[in-house]
PDB file of C-alpha atoms and ligand atoms in Angstrom:
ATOM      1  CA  UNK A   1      61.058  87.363  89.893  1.00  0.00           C
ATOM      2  CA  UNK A   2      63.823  89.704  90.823  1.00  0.00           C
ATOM      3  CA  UNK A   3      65.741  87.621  93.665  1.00  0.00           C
ATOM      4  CA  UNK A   4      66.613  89.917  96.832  1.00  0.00           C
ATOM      5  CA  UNK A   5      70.348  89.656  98.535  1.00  0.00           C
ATOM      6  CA  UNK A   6      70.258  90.352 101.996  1.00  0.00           C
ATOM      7  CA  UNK A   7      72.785  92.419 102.936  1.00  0.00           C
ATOM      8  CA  UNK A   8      74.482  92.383 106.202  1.00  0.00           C
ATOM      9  CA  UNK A   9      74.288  95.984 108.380  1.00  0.00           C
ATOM     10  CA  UNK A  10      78.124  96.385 109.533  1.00  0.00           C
ATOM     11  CA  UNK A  11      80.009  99.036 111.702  1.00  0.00           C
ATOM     12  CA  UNK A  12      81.856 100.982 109.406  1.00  0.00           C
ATOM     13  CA  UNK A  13      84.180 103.674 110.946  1.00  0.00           C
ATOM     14  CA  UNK A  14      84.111 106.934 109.545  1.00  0.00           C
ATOM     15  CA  UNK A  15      87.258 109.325 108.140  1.00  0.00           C
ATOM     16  CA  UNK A  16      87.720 112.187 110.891  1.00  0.00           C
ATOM     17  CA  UNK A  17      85.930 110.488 113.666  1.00  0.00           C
ATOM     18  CA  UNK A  18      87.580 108.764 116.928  1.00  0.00           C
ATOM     19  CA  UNK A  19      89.305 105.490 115.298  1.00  0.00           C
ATOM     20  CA  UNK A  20      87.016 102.690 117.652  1.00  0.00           C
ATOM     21  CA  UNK A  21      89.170 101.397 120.696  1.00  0.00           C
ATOM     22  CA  UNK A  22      89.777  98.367 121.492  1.00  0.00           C
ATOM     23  CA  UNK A  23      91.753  95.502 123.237  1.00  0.00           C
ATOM     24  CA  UNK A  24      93.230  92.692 121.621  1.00  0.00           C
ATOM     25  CA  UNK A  25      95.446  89.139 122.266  1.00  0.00           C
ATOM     26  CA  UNK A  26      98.406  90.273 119.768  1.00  0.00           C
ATOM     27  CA  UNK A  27     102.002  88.431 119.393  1.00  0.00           C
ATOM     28  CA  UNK A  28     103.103  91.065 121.672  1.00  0.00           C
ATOM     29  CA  UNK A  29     100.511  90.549 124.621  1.00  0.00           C
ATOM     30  CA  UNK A  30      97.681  92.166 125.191  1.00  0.00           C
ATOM     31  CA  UNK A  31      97.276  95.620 123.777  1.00  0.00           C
ATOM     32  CA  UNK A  32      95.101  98.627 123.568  1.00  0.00           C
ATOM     33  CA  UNK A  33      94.925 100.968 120.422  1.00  0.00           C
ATOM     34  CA  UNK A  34      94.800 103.983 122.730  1.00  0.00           C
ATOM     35  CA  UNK A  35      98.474 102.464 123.793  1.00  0.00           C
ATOM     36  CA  UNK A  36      99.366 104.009 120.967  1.00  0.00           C
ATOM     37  CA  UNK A  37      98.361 107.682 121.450  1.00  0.00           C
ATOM     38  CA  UNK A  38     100.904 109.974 120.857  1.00  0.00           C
ATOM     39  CA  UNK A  39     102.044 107.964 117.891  1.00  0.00           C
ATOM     40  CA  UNK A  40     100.142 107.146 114.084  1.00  0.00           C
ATOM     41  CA  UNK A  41      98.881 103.362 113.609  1.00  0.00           C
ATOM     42  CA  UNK A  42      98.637 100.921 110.585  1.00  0.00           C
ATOM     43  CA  UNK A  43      96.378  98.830 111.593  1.00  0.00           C
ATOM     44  CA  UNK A  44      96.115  96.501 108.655  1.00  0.00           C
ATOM     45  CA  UNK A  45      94.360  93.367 108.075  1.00  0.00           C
ATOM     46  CA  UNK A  46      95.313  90.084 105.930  1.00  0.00           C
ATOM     47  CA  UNK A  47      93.055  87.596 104.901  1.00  0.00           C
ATOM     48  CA  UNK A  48      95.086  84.256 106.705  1.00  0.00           C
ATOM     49  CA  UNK A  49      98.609  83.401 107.965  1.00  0.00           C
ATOM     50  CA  UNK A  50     100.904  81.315 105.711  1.00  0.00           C
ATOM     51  CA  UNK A  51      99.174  81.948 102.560  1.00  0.00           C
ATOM     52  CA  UNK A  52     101.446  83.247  99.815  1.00  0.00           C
ATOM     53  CA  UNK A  53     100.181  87.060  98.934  1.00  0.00           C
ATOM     54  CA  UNK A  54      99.857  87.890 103.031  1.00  0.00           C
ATOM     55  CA  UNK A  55     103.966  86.402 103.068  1.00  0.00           C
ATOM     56  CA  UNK A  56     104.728  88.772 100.149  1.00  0.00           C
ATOM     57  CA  UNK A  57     102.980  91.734 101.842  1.00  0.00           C
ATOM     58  CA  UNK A  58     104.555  90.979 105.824  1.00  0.00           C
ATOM     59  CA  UNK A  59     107.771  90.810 103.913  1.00  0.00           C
ATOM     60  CA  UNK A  60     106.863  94.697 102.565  1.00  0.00           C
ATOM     61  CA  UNK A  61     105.681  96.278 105.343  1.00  0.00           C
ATOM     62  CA  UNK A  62     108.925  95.072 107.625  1.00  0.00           C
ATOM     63  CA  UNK A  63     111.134  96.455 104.603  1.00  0.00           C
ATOM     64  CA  UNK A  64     109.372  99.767 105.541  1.00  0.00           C
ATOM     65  CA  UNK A  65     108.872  99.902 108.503  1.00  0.00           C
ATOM     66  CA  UNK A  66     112.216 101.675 109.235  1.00  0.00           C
ATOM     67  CA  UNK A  67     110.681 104.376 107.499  1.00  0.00           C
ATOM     68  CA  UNK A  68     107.734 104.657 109.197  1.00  0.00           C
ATOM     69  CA  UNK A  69     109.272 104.256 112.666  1.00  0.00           C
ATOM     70  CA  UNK A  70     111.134 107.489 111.331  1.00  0.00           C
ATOM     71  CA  UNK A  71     107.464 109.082 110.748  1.00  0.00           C
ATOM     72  CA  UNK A  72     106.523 108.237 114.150  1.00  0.00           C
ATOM     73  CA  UNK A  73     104.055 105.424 112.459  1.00  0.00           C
ATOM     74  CA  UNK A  74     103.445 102.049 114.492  1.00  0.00           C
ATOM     75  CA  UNK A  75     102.452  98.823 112.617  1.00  0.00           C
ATOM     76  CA  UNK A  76      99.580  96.822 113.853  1.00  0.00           C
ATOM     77  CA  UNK A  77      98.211  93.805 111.761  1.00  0.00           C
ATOM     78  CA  UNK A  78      95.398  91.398 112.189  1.00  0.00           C
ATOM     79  CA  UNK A  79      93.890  88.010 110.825  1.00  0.00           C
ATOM     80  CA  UNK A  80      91.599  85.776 112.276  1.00  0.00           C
ATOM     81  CA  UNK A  81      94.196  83.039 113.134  1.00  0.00           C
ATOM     82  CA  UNK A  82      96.092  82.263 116.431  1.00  0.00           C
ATOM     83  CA  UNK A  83      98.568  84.220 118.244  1.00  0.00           C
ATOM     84  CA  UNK A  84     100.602  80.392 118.079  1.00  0.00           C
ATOM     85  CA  UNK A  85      99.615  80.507 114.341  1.00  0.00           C
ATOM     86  CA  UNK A  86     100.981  84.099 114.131  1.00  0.00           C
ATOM     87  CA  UNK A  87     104.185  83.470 116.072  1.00  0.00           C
ATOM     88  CA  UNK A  88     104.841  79.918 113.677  1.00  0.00           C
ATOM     89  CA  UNK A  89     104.212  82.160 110.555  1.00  0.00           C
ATOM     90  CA  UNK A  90     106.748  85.004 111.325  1.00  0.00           C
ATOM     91  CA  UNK A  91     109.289  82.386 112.471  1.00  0.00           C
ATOM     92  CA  UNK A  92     109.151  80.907 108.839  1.00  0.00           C
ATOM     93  CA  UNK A  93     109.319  84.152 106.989  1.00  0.00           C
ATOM     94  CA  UNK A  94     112.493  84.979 108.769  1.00  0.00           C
ATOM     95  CA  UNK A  95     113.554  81.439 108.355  1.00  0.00           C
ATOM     96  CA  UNK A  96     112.947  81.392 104.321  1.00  0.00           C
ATOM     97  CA  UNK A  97     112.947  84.927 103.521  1.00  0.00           C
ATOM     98  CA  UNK A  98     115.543  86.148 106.091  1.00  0.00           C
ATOM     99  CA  UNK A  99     113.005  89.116 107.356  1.00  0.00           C
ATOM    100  CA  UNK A 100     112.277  89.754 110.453  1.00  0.00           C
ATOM    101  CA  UNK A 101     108.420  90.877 111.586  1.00  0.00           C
ATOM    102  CA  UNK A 102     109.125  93.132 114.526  1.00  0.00           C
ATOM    103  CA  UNK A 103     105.343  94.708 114.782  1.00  0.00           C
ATOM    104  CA  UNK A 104     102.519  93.178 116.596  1.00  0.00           C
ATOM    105  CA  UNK A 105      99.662  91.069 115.507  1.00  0.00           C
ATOM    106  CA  UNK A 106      96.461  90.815 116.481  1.00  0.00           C
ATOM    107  CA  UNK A 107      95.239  87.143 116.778  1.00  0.00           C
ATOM    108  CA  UNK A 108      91.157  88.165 115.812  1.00  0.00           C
ATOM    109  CA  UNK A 109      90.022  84.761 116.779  1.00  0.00           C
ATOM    110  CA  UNK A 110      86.220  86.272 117.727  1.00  0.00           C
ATOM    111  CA  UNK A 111      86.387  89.003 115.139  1.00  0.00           C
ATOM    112  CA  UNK A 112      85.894  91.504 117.673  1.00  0.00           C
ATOM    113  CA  UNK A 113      88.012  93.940 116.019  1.00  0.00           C
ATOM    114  CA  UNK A 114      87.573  92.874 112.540  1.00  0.00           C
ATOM    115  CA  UNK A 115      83.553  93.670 113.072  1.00  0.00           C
ATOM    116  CA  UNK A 116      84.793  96.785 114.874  1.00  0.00           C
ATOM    117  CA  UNK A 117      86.119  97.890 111.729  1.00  0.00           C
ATOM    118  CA  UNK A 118      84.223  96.410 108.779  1.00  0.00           C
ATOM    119  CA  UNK A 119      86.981  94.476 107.915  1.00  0.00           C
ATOM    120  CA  UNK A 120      85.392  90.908 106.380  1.00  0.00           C
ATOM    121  CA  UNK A 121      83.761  91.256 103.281  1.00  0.00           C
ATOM    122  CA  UNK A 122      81.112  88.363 103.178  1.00  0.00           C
ATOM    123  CA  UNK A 123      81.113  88.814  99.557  1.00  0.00           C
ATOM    124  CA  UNK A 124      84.698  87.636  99.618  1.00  0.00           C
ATOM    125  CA  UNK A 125      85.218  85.534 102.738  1.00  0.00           C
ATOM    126  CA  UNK A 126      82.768  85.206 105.238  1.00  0.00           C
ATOM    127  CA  UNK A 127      86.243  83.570 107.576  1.00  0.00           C
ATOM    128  CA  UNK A 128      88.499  86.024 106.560  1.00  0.00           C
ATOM    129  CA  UNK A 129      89.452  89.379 106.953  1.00  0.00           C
ATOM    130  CA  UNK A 130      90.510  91.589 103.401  1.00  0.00           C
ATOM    131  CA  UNK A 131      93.319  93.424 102.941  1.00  0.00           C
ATOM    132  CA  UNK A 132      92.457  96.531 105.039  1.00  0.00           C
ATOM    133  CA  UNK A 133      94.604  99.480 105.821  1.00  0.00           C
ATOM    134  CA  UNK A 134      93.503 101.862 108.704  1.00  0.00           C
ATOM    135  CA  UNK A 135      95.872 104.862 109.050  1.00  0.00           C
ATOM    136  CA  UNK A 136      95.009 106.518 112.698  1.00  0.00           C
ATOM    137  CA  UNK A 137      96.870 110.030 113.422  1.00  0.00           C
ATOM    138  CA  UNK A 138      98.758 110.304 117.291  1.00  0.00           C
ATOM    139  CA  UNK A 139      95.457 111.536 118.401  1.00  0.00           C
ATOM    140  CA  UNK A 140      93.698 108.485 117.489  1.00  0.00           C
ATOM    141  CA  UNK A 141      91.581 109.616 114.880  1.00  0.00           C
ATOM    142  CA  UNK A 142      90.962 107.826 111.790  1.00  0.00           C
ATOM    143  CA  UNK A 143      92.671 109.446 108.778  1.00  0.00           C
ATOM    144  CA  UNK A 144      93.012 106.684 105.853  1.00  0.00           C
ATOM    145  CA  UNK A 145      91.136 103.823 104.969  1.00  0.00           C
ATOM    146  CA  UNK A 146      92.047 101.847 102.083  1.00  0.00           C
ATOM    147  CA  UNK A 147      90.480  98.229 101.230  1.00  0.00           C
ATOM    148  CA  UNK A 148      91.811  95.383  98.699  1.00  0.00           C
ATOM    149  CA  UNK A 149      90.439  92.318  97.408  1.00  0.00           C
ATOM    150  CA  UNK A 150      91.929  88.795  99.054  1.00  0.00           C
ATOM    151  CA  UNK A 151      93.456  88.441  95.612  1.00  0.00           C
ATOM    152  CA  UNK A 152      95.392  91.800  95.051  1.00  0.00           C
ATOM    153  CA  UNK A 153      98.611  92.470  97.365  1.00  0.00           C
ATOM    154  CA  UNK A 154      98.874  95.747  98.117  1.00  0.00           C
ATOM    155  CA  UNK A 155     101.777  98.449  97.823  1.00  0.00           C
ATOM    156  CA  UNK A 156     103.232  99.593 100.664  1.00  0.00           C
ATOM    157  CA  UNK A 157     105.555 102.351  98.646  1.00  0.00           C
ATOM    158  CA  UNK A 158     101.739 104.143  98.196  1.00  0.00           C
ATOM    159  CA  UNK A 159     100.992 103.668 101.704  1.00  0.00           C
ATOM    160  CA  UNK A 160     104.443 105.671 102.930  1.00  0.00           C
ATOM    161  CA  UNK A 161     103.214 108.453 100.546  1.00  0.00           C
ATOM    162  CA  UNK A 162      99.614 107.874 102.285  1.00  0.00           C
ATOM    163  CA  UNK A 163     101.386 108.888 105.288  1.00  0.00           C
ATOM    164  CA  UNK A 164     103.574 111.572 104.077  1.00  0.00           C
ATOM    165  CA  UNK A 165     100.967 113.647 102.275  1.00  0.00           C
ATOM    166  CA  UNK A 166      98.887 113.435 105.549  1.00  0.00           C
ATOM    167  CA  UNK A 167     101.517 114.344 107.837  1.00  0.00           C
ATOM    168  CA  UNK A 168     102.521 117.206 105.342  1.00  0.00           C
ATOM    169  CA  UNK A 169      98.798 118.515 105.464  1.00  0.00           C
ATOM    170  CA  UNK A 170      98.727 118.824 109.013  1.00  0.00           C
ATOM    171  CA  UNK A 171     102.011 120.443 109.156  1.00  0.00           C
ATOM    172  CA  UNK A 172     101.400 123.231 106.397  1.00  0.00           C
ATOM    173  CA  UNK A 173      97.894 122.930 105.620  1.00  0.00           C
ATOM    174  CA  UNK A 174      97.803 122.439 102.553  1.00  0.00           C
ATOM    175  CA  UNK A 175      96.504 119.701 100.353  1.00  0.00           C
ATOM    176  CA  UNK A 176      98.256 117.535  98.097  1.00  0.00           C
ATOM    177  CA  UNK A 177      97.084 116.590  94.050  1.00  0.00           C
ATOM    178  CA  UNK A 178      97.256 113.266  92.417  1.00  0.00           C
ATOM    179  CA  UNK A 179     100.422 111.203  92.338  1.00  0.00           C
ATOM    180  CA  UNK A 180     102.212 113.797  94.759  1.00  0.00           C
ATOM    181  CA  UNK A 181     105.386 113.184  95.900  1.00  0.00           C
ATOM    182  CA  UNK A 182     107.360 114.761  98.931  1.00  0.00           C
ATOM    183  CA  UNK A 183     108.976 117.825  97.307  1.00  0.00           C
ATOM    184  CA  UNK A 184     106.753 118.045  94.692  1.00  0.00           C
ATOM    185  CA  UNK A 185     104.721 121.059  94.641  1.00  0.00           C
ATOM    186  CA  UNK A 186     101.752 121.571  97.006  1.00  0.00           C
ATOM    187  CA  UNK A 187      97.822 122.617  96.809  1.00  0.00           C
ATOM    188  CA  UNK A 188      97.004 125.748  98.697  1.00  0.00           C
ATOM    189  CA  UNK A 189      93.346 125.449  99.801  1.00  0.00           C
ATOM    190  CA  UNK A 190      90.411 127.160  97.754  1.00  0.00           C
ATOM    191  CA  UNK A 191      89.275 130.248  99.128  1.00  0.00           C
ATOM    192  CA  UNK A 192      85.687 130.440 100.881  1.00  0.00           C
ATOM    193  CA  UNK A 193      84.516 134.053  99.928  1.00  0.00           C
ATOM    194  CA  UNK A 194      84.855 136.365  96.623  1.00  0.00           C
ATOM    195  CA  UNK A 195      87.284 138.358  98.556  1.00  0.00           C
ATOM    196  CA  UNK A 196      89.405 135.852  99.748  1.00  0.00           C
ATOM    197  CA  UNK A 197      89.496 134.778  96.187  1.00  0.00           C
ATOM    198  CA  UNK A 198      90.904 138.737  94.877  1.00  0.00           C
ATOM    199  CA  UNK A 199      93.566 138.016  97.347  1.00  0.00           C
ATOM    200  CA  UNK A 200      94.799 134.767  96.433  1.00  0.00           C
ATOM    201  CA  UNK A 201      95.674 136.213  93.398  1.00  0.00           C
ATOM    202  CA  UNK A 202      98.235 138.595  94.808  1.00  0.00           C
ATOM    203  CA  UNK A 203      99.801 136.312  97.192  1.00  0.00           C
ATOM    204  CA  UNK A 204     102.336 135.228  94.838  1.00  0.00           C
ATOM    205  CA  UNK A 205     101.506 132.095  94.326  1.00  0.00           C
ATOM    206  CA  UNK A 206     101.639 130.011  91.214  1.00  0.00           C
ATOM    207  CA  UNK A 207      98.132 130.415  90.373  1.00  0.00           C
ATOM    208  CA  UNK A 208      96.339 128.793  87.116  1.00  0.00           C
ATOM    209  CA  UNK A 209      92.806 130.458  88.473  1.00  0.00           C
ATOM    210  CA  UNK A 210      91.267 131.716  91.546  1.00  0.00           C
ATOM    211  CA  UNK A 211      90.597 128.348  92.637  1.00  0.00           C
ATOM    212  CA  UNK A 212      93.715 126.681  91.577  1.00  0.00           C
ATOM    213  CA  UNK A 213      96.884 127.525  93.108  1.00  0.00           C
ATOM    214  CA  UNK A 214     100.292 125.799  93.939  1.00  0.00           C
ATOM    215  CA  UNK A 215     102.978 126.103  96.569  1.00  0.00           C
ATOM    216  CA  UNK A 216     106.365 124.278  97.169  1.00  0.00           C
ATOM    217  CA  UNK A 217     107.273 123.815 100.736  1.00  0.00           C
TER     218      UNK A 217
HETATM  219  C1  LIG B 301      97.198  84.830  99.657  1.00  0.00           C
HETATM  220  O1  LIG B 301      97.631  85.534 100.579  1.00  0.00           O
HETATM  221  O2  LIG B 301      97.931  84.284  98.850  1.00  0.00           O
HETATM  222  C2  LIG B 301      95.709  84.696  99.494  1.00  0.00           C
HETATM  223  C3  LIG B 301      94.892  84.703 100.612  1.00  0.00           C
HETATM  224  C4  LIG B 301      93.505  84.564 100.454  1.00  0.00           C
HETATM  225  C5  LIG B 301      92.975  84.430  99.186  1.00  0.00           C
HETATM  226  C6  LIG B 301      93.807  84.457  98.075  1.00  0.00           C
HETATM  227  C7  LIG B 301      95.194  84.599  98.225  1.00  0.00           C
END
């Protein structure tokens, strides 16, 4: 007899739709994502404090978050442990890896925010939260998502180019193709109507078809 898995019905937000607000006991007090209007969020999630692949990845997002702060990009993280547990953890990475964790955390004891955001994978870990990564623009709307496996660390070089293809779409929209880099060339959007498609061609773009036509910046 074929054996049925229940499957759990979970909130899930949605690309292009308010990111869901909330308020949350973090290592910097208590904080609101709409305190962060005006600038973009990673709000990222790790599956527990002092475990070895969450040490490796705190230790990569502080080493960029230099660059983001230059982006106008906020770091937010989250795990179901303590704010105490939190505070102990970052003390030892800046003890035995001499980097300091200057963004908040979220200490998710109820999973309010984890459920919020889909962010436990029973599959996985029923107690803990996978490696999630929200990005949310300055208007608070929810632009990114990208979810990892407990087991796979993930790479924050692809998440700065996350947030520089995005920001470079809203300030020349235009779209961006696999692997792109800032500099490289950019995607000018397909045209909507037969017309808009004659014209494309005579806009001196570098064109392969109607439909397929590049731009630098
Ligand atoms: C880690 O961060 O090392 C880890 C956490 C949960 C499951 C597997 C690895």
């Amino acid at each position: 007899m074929e054996t049925v898995v229940e499957q759990p019905t979970v909130a899930m937000p949605r690309l292009g739709w308010p990111a869901p607000n909330f308020e949350a006991e973090t290592t910097h007090g208590t904080l609101r994502l709409d305190d962060f209007r005006g600038s973009w969020v990673i709000l990222f999630s790790h599956p527990a404090d002092f475990t070895p692949v969450c040490t490796t990845e705190f230790v990569a997002f502080a080493q960029i978050a230099p660059e983001l702060k230059k982006r106008n990009v906020e770091l937010l993280g989250l795990s179901i442990d303590s704010t105490y547990s939190h505070i102990a953890w970052v003390r030892n990475i800046e003890e035995k890896f001499g980097v300091k964790i200057t963004f908040p955390i979220i200490a998710d004891l109820d999973k309010k925010v984890a459920m919020l955001y889909g962010m436990i994978m029973p599959g996985e870990s029923k107690t803990e939260t996978s490696r999630c990564v929200f990005v949310i623009d300055d208007k608070g709307i929810l632009r990114a998502m990208i979810y990892y496996p407990l087991t796979t660390g993930r790479n924050t070089d692809e998440i700065l180019r996350l947030i520089d293809a995005l920001q470079t779409t809203d300030k020349h929209g235009v779209a961006t193709p696999a692997n792109w880099r800032p500099g490289d060339k950019v995607i000018v959007p397909p045209p909507k109507t037969t017309d808009d498609a004659e014209e494309r061609l005579k806009e001196g773009y570098e064109c392969k078809d109607w439909y397929f036509c590049m731009k630098s910046l």
